[in-house]
Amino acid sequence: MEGDCLSCMKYLMFLFNFFIFLGGACLLGVGIWVIVDPTGFREIVAANPLLFTGAYIMLAMGAMLFLLGFLGCCGAIRENKCLLLFFFMFILLIFLAELSAAILAFIFRENLTREFFTKELKKHYLRNNDTDVFSSTWNSVMITFACCGVNGPEDFEPISHIPHLPLEEAPPEACCQRQLQTQEGMFVDREACLEGVERFQNRQGCYTVILNSFETYVYLAGALAIGVLAIELFAMIFAMCLFRGIQ
C-alpha cells in the first residue's frame, strides 16, 4: 500500500510540475509579447521605467517557472532527492515573492485610481514635449488608444471657440483624430481639432478606454496568478512527501 501511495504521489507530482511548466511558458510568452509587441505597447512600456521593469520581471519569473517545472518533472520521475529538495527550496522562494507582490499590489491599488492619474497628468504633462518621458508616454497612450487625457479633453486647459485661438491653449495634438492610430498617422483635420471642433477630437478619456480594453486580460491574469500559486503550494507539499518517502 505504501509503495502504491508513493507511486501515486510521484505521478501527481509530475502532473503538478507539468502545470507549473505550462504556467511558466505562458508568463514567458506574455513577457516576450509585451516587450516586442509592434502595435505601440512596447513604446509605452519602454518609456515608463516601472512598466519596463515589470515586463522583465514577468519574463524572468516565466523563465524560472519554466525551468523549475522541468526540474520538478525530472526529480519526480527519477525519484532524485537532490533535485526534489532543490525544486522545493526554489518554489518556496518564488511562492513567497509572488505572495509579497500580490500583497503590495493590493496595498498600493489606490495609486491606480482615476483621480491619481488625473492629478499626475495635470502636474507633469508638458503637451508635445517629446524629450520628457512622462509627456511622450502619455502622447503614445493617447495616440495608440485614440483617447484624450484621463477623463477627456476637459483634463487640459479650457478650449475657446475663438477662431484665432493660440495653439498652446488647444488640446495636445495627441488628442486629434488620425487616419491611422500611430505616431506617423495623418491627422483627419489638425487645425479644426486644435480650434476646438469636437468631431475632429478623440473625446473619450484614456482611463475608460484602457480599462475596457484590458478588463478581460486583468481578470485572466488574476485567475492565472491564483491558479499558479495554488499549483505551487500543492507541488511543494507533494515534493516534501515524495522526498520523505524515497529510501
mmCIF file of C-alpha atoms in Angstrom:
data_model
loop_
_atom_site.group_PDB
_atom_site.id
_atom_site.type_symbol
_atom_site.label_atom_id
_atom_site.label_comp_id
_atom_site.label_asym_id
_atom_site.label_seq_id
_atom_site.Cartn_x
_atom_site.Cartn_y
_atom_site.Cartn_z
ATOM 1 C CA MET A 1 0.000 0.000 0.000
ATOM 2 C CA GLU A 2 2.842 2.364 0.874
ATOM 3 C CA GLY A 3 4.538 1.675 -2.455
ATOM 4 C CA ASP A 4 1.298 2.318 -4.341
ATOM 5 C CA CYS A 5 0.817 5.587 -2.413
ATOM 6 C CA LEU A 6 4.384 6.687 -3.243
ATOM 7 C CA SER A 7 3.886 5.817 -6.894
ATOM 8 C CA CYS A 8 0.617 7.762 -6.994
ATOM 9 C CA MET A 9 2.290 10.740 -5.346
ATOM 10 C CA LYS A 10 5.143 10.586 -7.837
ATOM 11 C CA TYR A 11 2.781 10.862 -10.801
ATOM 12 C CA LEU A 12 0.730 13.571 -9.111
ATOM 13 C CA MET A 13 3.981 15.449 -8.505
ATOM 14 C CA PHE A 14 4.816 15.068 -12.179
ATOM 15 C CA LEU A 15 1.345 16.360 -13.125
ATOM 16 C CA PHE A 16 1.583 19.441 -10.895
ATOM 17 C CA ASN A 17 5.049 20.231 -12.227
ATOM 18 C CA PHE A 18 3.785 19.872 -15.741
ATOM 19 C CA PHE A 19 1.188 22.591 -14.976
ATOM 20 C CA ILE A 20 3.929 24.782 -13.464
ATOM 21 C CA PHE A 21 5.917 24.203 -16.649
ATOM 22 C CA LEU A 22 2.912 25.372 -18.718
ATOM 23 C CA GLY A 23 2.300 28.361 -16.418
ATOM 24 C CA GLY A 24 5.925 29.418 -16.797
ATOM 25 C CA ALA A 25 5.649 29.074 -20.559
ATOM 26 C CA CYS A 26 2.537 31.324 -20.530
ATOM 27 C CA LEU A 27 4.243 34.014 -18.420
ATOM 28 C CA LEU A 28 7.308 33.792 -20.636
ATOM 29 C CA GLY A 29 5.155 34.231 -23.728
ATOM 30 C CA VAL A 30 3.276 37.233 -22.279
ATOM 31 C CA GLY A 31 6.547 38.868 -21.188
ATOM 32 C CA ILE A 32 8.060 38.456 -24.644
ATOM 33 C CA TRP A 33 4.862 39.776 -26.282
ATOM 34 C CA VAL A 34 4.836 42.915 -24.101
ATOM 35 C CA ILE A 35 8.484 43.674 -24.933
ATOM 36 C CA VAL A 36 8.385 43.026 -28.703
ATOM 37 C CA ASP A 37 4.721 43.914 -29.463
ATOM 38 C CA PRO A 38 4.734 46.101 -32.621
ATOM 39 C CA THR A 39 1.338 47.827 -32.053
ATOM 40 C CA GLY A 40 2.711 50.616 -29.853
ATOM 41 C CA PHE A 41 2.506 48.997 -26.408
ATOM 42 C CA ARG A 42 6.254 48.374 -26.456
ATOM 43 C CA GLU A 43 6.880 52.098 -26.865
ATOM 44 C CA ILE A 44 4.722 52.839 -23.818
ATOM 45 C CA VAL A 45 6.465 50.165 -21.741
ATOM 46 C CA ALA A 46 9.921 51.318 -22.785
ATOM 47 C CA ALA A 47 9.110 54.924 -21.840
ATOM 48 C CA ASN A 48 7.877 54.023 -18.365
ATOM 49 C CA PRO A 49 10.598 52.599 -16.062
ATOM 50 C CA LEU A 50 8.031 50.907 -13.795
ATOM 51 C CA LEU A 51 6.285 49.077 -16.653
ATOM 52 C CA PHE A 52 9.630 48.307 -18.264
ATOM 53 C CA THR A 53 10.873 46.679 -15.037
ATOM 54 C CA GLY A 54 7.582 44.810 -14.585
ATOM 55 C CA ALA A 55 7.791 43.334 -18.086
ATOM 56 C CA TYR A 56 11.279 41.970 -17.433
ATOM 57 C CA ILE A 57 10.261 40.646 -14.002
ATOM 58 C CA MET A 58 7.415 38.765 -15.702
ATOM 59 C CA LEU A 59 9.888 37.447 -18.270
ATOM 60 C CA ALA A 60 12.320 36.292 -15.551
ATOM 61 C CA MET A 61 9.560 34.683 -13.463
ATOM 62 C CA GLY A 62 8.228 32.850 -16.503
ATOM 63 C CA ALA A 63 11.681 31.522 -17.379
ATOM 64 C CA MET A 64 12.274 30.425 -13.782
ATOM 65 C CA LEU A 65 8.931 28.611 -13.510
ATOM 66 C CA PHE A 66 9.561 27.023 -16.905
ATOM 67 C CA LEU A 67 12.930 25.677 -15.705
ATOM 68 C CA LEU A 68 11.694 24.593 -12.266
ATOM 69 C CA GLY A 69 8.688 22.801 -13.734
ATOM 70 C CA PHE A 70 11.070 20.867 -15.936
ATOM 71 C CA LEU A 71 13.378 20.048 -12.995
ATOM 72 C CA GLY A 72 10.418 19.027 -10.846
ATOM 73 C CA CYS A 73 9.181 16.629 -13.515
ATOM 74 C CA CYS A 74 12.647 15.083 -13.788
ATOM 75 C CA GLY A 75 13.028 14.839 -9.985
ATOM 76 C CA ALA A 76 9.648 13.129 -9.605
ATOM 77 C CA ILE A 77 10.066 10.603 -12.403
ATOM 78 C CA ARG A 78 13.684 9.719 -11.485
ATOM 79 C CA GLU A 79 12.980 9.898 -7.707
ATOM 80 C CA ASN A 80 16.056 12.075 -7.197
ATOM 81 C CA LYS A 81 16.093 13.542 -3.651
ATOM 82 C CA CYS A 82 18.620 16.241 -4.528
ATOM 83 C CA LEU A 83 16.515 17.549 -7.418
ATOM 84 C CA LEU A 84 13.373 17.402 -5.290
ATOM 85 C CA LEU A 85 14.964 19.412 -2.471
ATOM 86 C CA PHE A 86 16.371 21.934 -4.951
ATOM 87 C CA PHE A 87 12.935 22.214 -6.542
ATOM 88 C CA PHE A 88 11.177 22.685 -3.171
ATOM 89 C CA MET A 89 13.500 25.490 -2.000
ATOM 90 C CA PHE A 90 13.213 27.479 -5.199
ATOM 91 C CA ILE A 91 9.447 27.024 -5.476
ATOM 92 C CA LEU A 92 9.168 28.242 -1.874
ATOM 93 C CA LEU A 93 11.194 31.389 -2.680
ATOM 94 C CA ILE A 94 9.107 32.075 -5.792
ATOM 95 C CA PHE A 95 5.869 31.438 -3.881
ATOM 96 C CA LEU A 96 6.848 33.932 -1.149
ATOM 97 C CA ALA A 97 7.943 36.539 -3.731
ATOM 98 C CA GLU A 98 4.658 36.226 -5.652
ATOM 99 C CA LEU A 99 2.637 36.411 -2.440
ATOM 100 C CA SER A 100 4.542 39.552 -1.382
ATOM 101 C CA ALA A 101 3.951 41.140 -4.796
ATOM 102 C CA ALA A 102 0.216 40.385 -4.581
ATOM 103 C CA ILE A 103 0.012 41.952 -1.094
ATOM 104 C CA LEU A 104 1.915 45.058 -2.246
ATOM 105 C CA ALA A 105 -0.348 45.379 -5.304
ATOM 106 C CA PHE A 106 -3.398 45.229 -3.028
ATOM 107 C CA ILE A 107 -1.950 47.813 -0.605
ATOM 108 C CA PHE A 108 -0.991 50.291 -3.335
ATOM 109 C CA ARG A 109 -4.078 49.762 -5.503
ATOM 110 C CA GLU A 110 -5.243 53.342 -4.735
ATOM 111 C CA ASN A 111 -2.390 54.576 -6.962
ATOM 112 C CA LEU A 112 -4.309 53.227 -9.959
ATOM 113 C CA THR A 113 -7.444 55.356 -9.458
ATOM 114 C CA ARG A 114 -8.821 57.846 -11.977
ATOM 115 C CA GLU A 115 -8.156 60.728 -9.544
ATOM 116 C CA PHE A 116 -4.498 59.746 -9.125
ATOM 117 C CA PHE A 117 -3.826 59.668 -12.882
ATOM 118 C CA THR A 118 -5.708 62.954 -13.398
ATOM 119 C CA LYS A 119 -3.632 64.711 -10.725
ATOM 120 C CA GLU A 120 -0.359 63.342 -12.154
ATOM 121 C CA LEU A 121 -1.340 64.333 -15.704
ATOM 122 C CA LYS A 122 -2.148 67.927 -14.741
ATOM 123 C CA LYS A 123 1.017 68.175 -12.675
ATOM 124 C CA HIS A 124 3.626 66.700 -15.018
ATOM 125 C CA TYR A 125 2.257 66.699 -18.586
ATOM 126 C CA LEU A 126 4.154 69.033 -20.955
ATOM 127 C CA ARG A 127 1.999 68.508 -24.064
ATOM 128 C CA ASN A 128 4.093 67.955 -27.220
ATOM 129 C CA ASN A 129 7.471 67.840 -25.462
ATOM 130 C CA ASP A 130 8.851 64.525 -26.759
ATOM 131 C CA THR A 131 12.040 64.856 -24.698
ATOM 132 C CA ASP A 132 10.052 64.476 -21.473
ATOM 133 C CA VAL A 133 9.461 60.781 -20.678
ATOM 134 C CA PHE A 134 6.153 61.352 -18.892
ATOM 135 C CA SER A 135 4.732 63.510 -21.709
ATOM 136 C CA SER A 136 5.932 61.256 -24.532
ATOM 137 C CA THR A 137 4.452 58.243 -22.744
ATOM 138 C CA TRP A 138 1.068 59.938 -22.424
ATOM 139 C CA ASN A 139 1.193 61.041 -26.061
ATOM 140 C CA SER A 140 1.886 57.450 -27.108
ATOM 141 C CA VAL A 141 -1.012 56.195 -24.990
ATOM 142 C CA MET A 142 -3.455 58.783 -26.395
ATOM 143 C CA ILE A 143 -2.446 58.110 -29.989
ATOM 144 C CA THR A 144 -2.420 54.317 -29.672
ATOM 145 C CA PHE A 145 -5.808 54.086 -27.916
ATOM 146 C CA ALA A 146 -7.449 57.065 -29.719
ATOM 147 C CA CYS A 147 -8.270 58.783 -26.427
ATOM 148 C CA CYS A 148 -7.614 62.117 -24.724
ATOM 149 C CA GLY A 149 -6.388 62.725 -21.177
ATOM 150 C CA VAL A 150 -7.654 60.627 -18.277
ATOM 151 C CA ASN A 151 -11.306 61.712 -18.459
ATOM 152 C CA GLY A 152 -11.348 63.550 -21.800
ATOM 153 C CA PRO A 153 -10.192 66.872 -23.331
ATOM 154 C CA GLU A 154 -11.511 68.682 -20.237
ATOM 155 C CA ASP A 155 -8.382 67.492 -18.391
ATOM 156 C CA PHE A 156 -6.441 70.109 -20.338
ATOM 157 C CA GLU A 157 -6.902 73.882 -20.462
ATOM 158 C CA PRO A 158 -10.424 75.038 -21.419
ATOM 159 C CA ILE A 159 -10.909 75.357 -25.186
ATOM 160 C CA SER A 160 -12.221 78.662 -26.514
ATOM 161 C CA HIS A 161 -14.071 78.673 -29.824
ATOM 162 C CA ILE A 162 -12.446 81.946 -30.926
ATOM 163 C CA PRO A 163 -11.030 81.396 -34.469
ATOM 164 C CA HIS A 164 -7.598 82.905 -33.626
ATOM 165 C CA LEU A 165 -7.130 80.603 -30.605
ATOM 166 C CA PRO A 166 -3.375 80.226 -29.843
ATOM 167 C CA LEU A 167 -2.238 76.639 -30.405
ATOM 168 C CA GLU A 168 -0.652 76.362 -26.936
ATOM 169 C CA GLU A 169 -4.137 76.756 -25.366
ATOM 170 C CA ALA A 170 -5.605 73.972 -27.521
ATOM 171 C CA PRO A 171 -5.683 70.304 -26.570
ATOM 172 C CA PRO A 172 -2.432 68.490 -27.424
ATOM 173 C CA GLU A 173 -2.016 67.108 -30.917
ATOM 174 C CA ALA A 174 -2.161 63.578 -29.485
ATOM 175 C CA CYS A 175 -5.895 64.191 -28.842
ATOM 176 C CA CYS A 176 -6.600 64.857 -32.527
ATOM 177 C CA GLN A 177 -8.150 62.132 -34.654
ATOM 178 C CA ARG A 178 -5.823 60.378 -37.084
ATOM 179 C CA GLN A 179 -6.466 58.190 -40.084
ATOM 180 C CA LEU A 180 -4.123 55.601 -38.570
ATOM 181 C CA GLN A 181 -3.511 55.444 -34.806
ATOM 182 C CA THR A 182 0.281 55.668 -34.910
ATOM 183 C CA GLN A 183 2.802 58.484 -34.440
ATOM 184 C CA GLU A 184 3.174 58.679 -38.235
ATOM 185 C CA GLY A 185 -0.599 58.614 -38.895
ATOM 186 C CA MET A 186 -2.058 61.558 -40.837
ATOM 187 C CA PHE A 187 -4.410 63.920 -38.965
ATOM 188 C CA VAL A 188 -8.032 63.991 -40.098
ATOM 189 C CA ASP A 189 -8.051 67.795 -39.634
ATOM 190 C CA ARG A 190 -5.354 69.103 -37.288
ATOM 191 C CA GLU A 191 -6.326 72.800 -37.478
ATOM 192 C CA ALA A 192 -10.005 72.165 -36.763
ATOM 193 C CA CYS A 193 -9.078 69.868 -33.874
ATOM 194 C CA LEU A 194 -6.821 72.473 -32.274
ATOM 195 C CA GLU A 195 -9.517 75.132 -32.729
ATOM 196 C CA GLY A 196 -11.896 73.061 -30.621
ATOM 197 C CA VAL A 197 -14.067 71.304 -33.219
ATOM 198 C CA GLU A 198 -15.156 68.243 -31.244
ATOM 199 C CA ARG A 199 -15.785 65.908 -34.179
ATOM 200 C CA PHE A 200 -12.079 66.006 -35.032
ATOM 201 C CA GLN A 201 -11.004 65.225 -31.457
ATOM 202 C CA ASN A 202 -10.837 61.969 -29.518
ATOM 203 C CA ARG A 203 -13.381 62.785 -26.814
ATOM 204 C CA GLN A 204 -13.201 59.654 -24.690
ATOM 205 C CA GLY A 205 -10.818 59.539 -21.714
ATOM 206 C CA CYS A 206 -7.950 57.058 -21.727
ATOM 207 C CA TYR A 207 -8.844 55.642 -18.300
ATOM 208 C CA THR A 208 -12.152 54.212 -19.559
ATOM 209 C CA VAL A 209 -10.747 53.094 -22.918
ATOM 210 C CA ILE A 210 -7.770 51.255 -21.404
ATOM 211 C CA LEU A 211 -9.876 49.774 -18.591
ATOM 212 C CA ASN A 212 -12.351 48.386 -21.130
ATOM 213 C CA SER A 213 -9.531 47.124 -23.374
ATOM 214 C CA PHE A 214 -7.676 45.272 -20.619
ATOM 215 C CA GLU A 215 -10.550 44.283 -18.300
ATOM 216 C CA THR A 216 -10.752 40.747 -19.688
ATOM 217 C CA TYR A 217 -6.971 40.338 -19.588
ATOM 218 C CA VAL A 218 -6.755 41.635 -15.993
ATOM 219 C CA TYR A 219 -9.253 39.032 -14.788
ATOM 220 C CA LEU A 220 -7.486 36.383 -16.851
ATOM 221 C CA ALA A 221 -4.106 37.361 -15.383
ATOM 222 C CA GLY A 222 -5.570 37.342 -11.857
ATOM 223 C CA ALA A 223 -7.113 33.914 -12.353
ATOM 224 C CA LEU A 224 -3.849 32.632 -13.824
ATOM 225 C CA ALA A 225 -1.874 34.024 -10.860
ATOM 226 C CA ILE A 226 -4.206 32.379 -8.308
ATOM 227 C CA GLY A 227 -4.015 29.116 -10.237
ATOM 228 C CA VAL A 228 -0.206 29.227 -10.361
ATOM 229 C CA LEU A 229 0.018 29.936 -6.600
ATOM 230 C CA ALA A 230 -2.312 27.039 -5.806
ATOM 231 C CA ILE A 231 -0.365 24.681 -8.056
ATOM 232 C CA GLU A 232 2.933 25.772 -6.491
ATOM 233 C CA LEU A 233 1.565 25.123 -2.992
ATOM 234 C CA PHE A 234 0.399 21.619 -3.883
ATOM 235 C CA ALA A 235 3.658 20.943 -5.699
ATOM 236 C CA MET A 236 5.668 21.850 -2.575
ATOM 237 C CA ILE A 237 3.521 19.529 -0.436
ATOM 238 C CA PHE A 238 3.936 16.627 -2.855
ATOM 239 C CA ALA A 239 7.673 17.335 -3.226
ATOM 240 C CA MET A 240 8.201 17.073 0.538
ATOM 241 C CA CYS A 241 6.038 13.940 0.835
ATOM 242 C CA LEU A 242 7.896 12.307 -2.055
ATOM 243 C CA PHE A 243 11.254 13.404 -0.626
ATOM 244 C CA ARG A 244 10.436 11.775 2.726
ATOM 245 C CA GLY A 245 9.062 8.641 1.052
ATOM 246 C CA ILE A 246 12.132 7.928 -1.116
ATOM 247 C CA GLN A 247 14.545 5.479 0.557
#
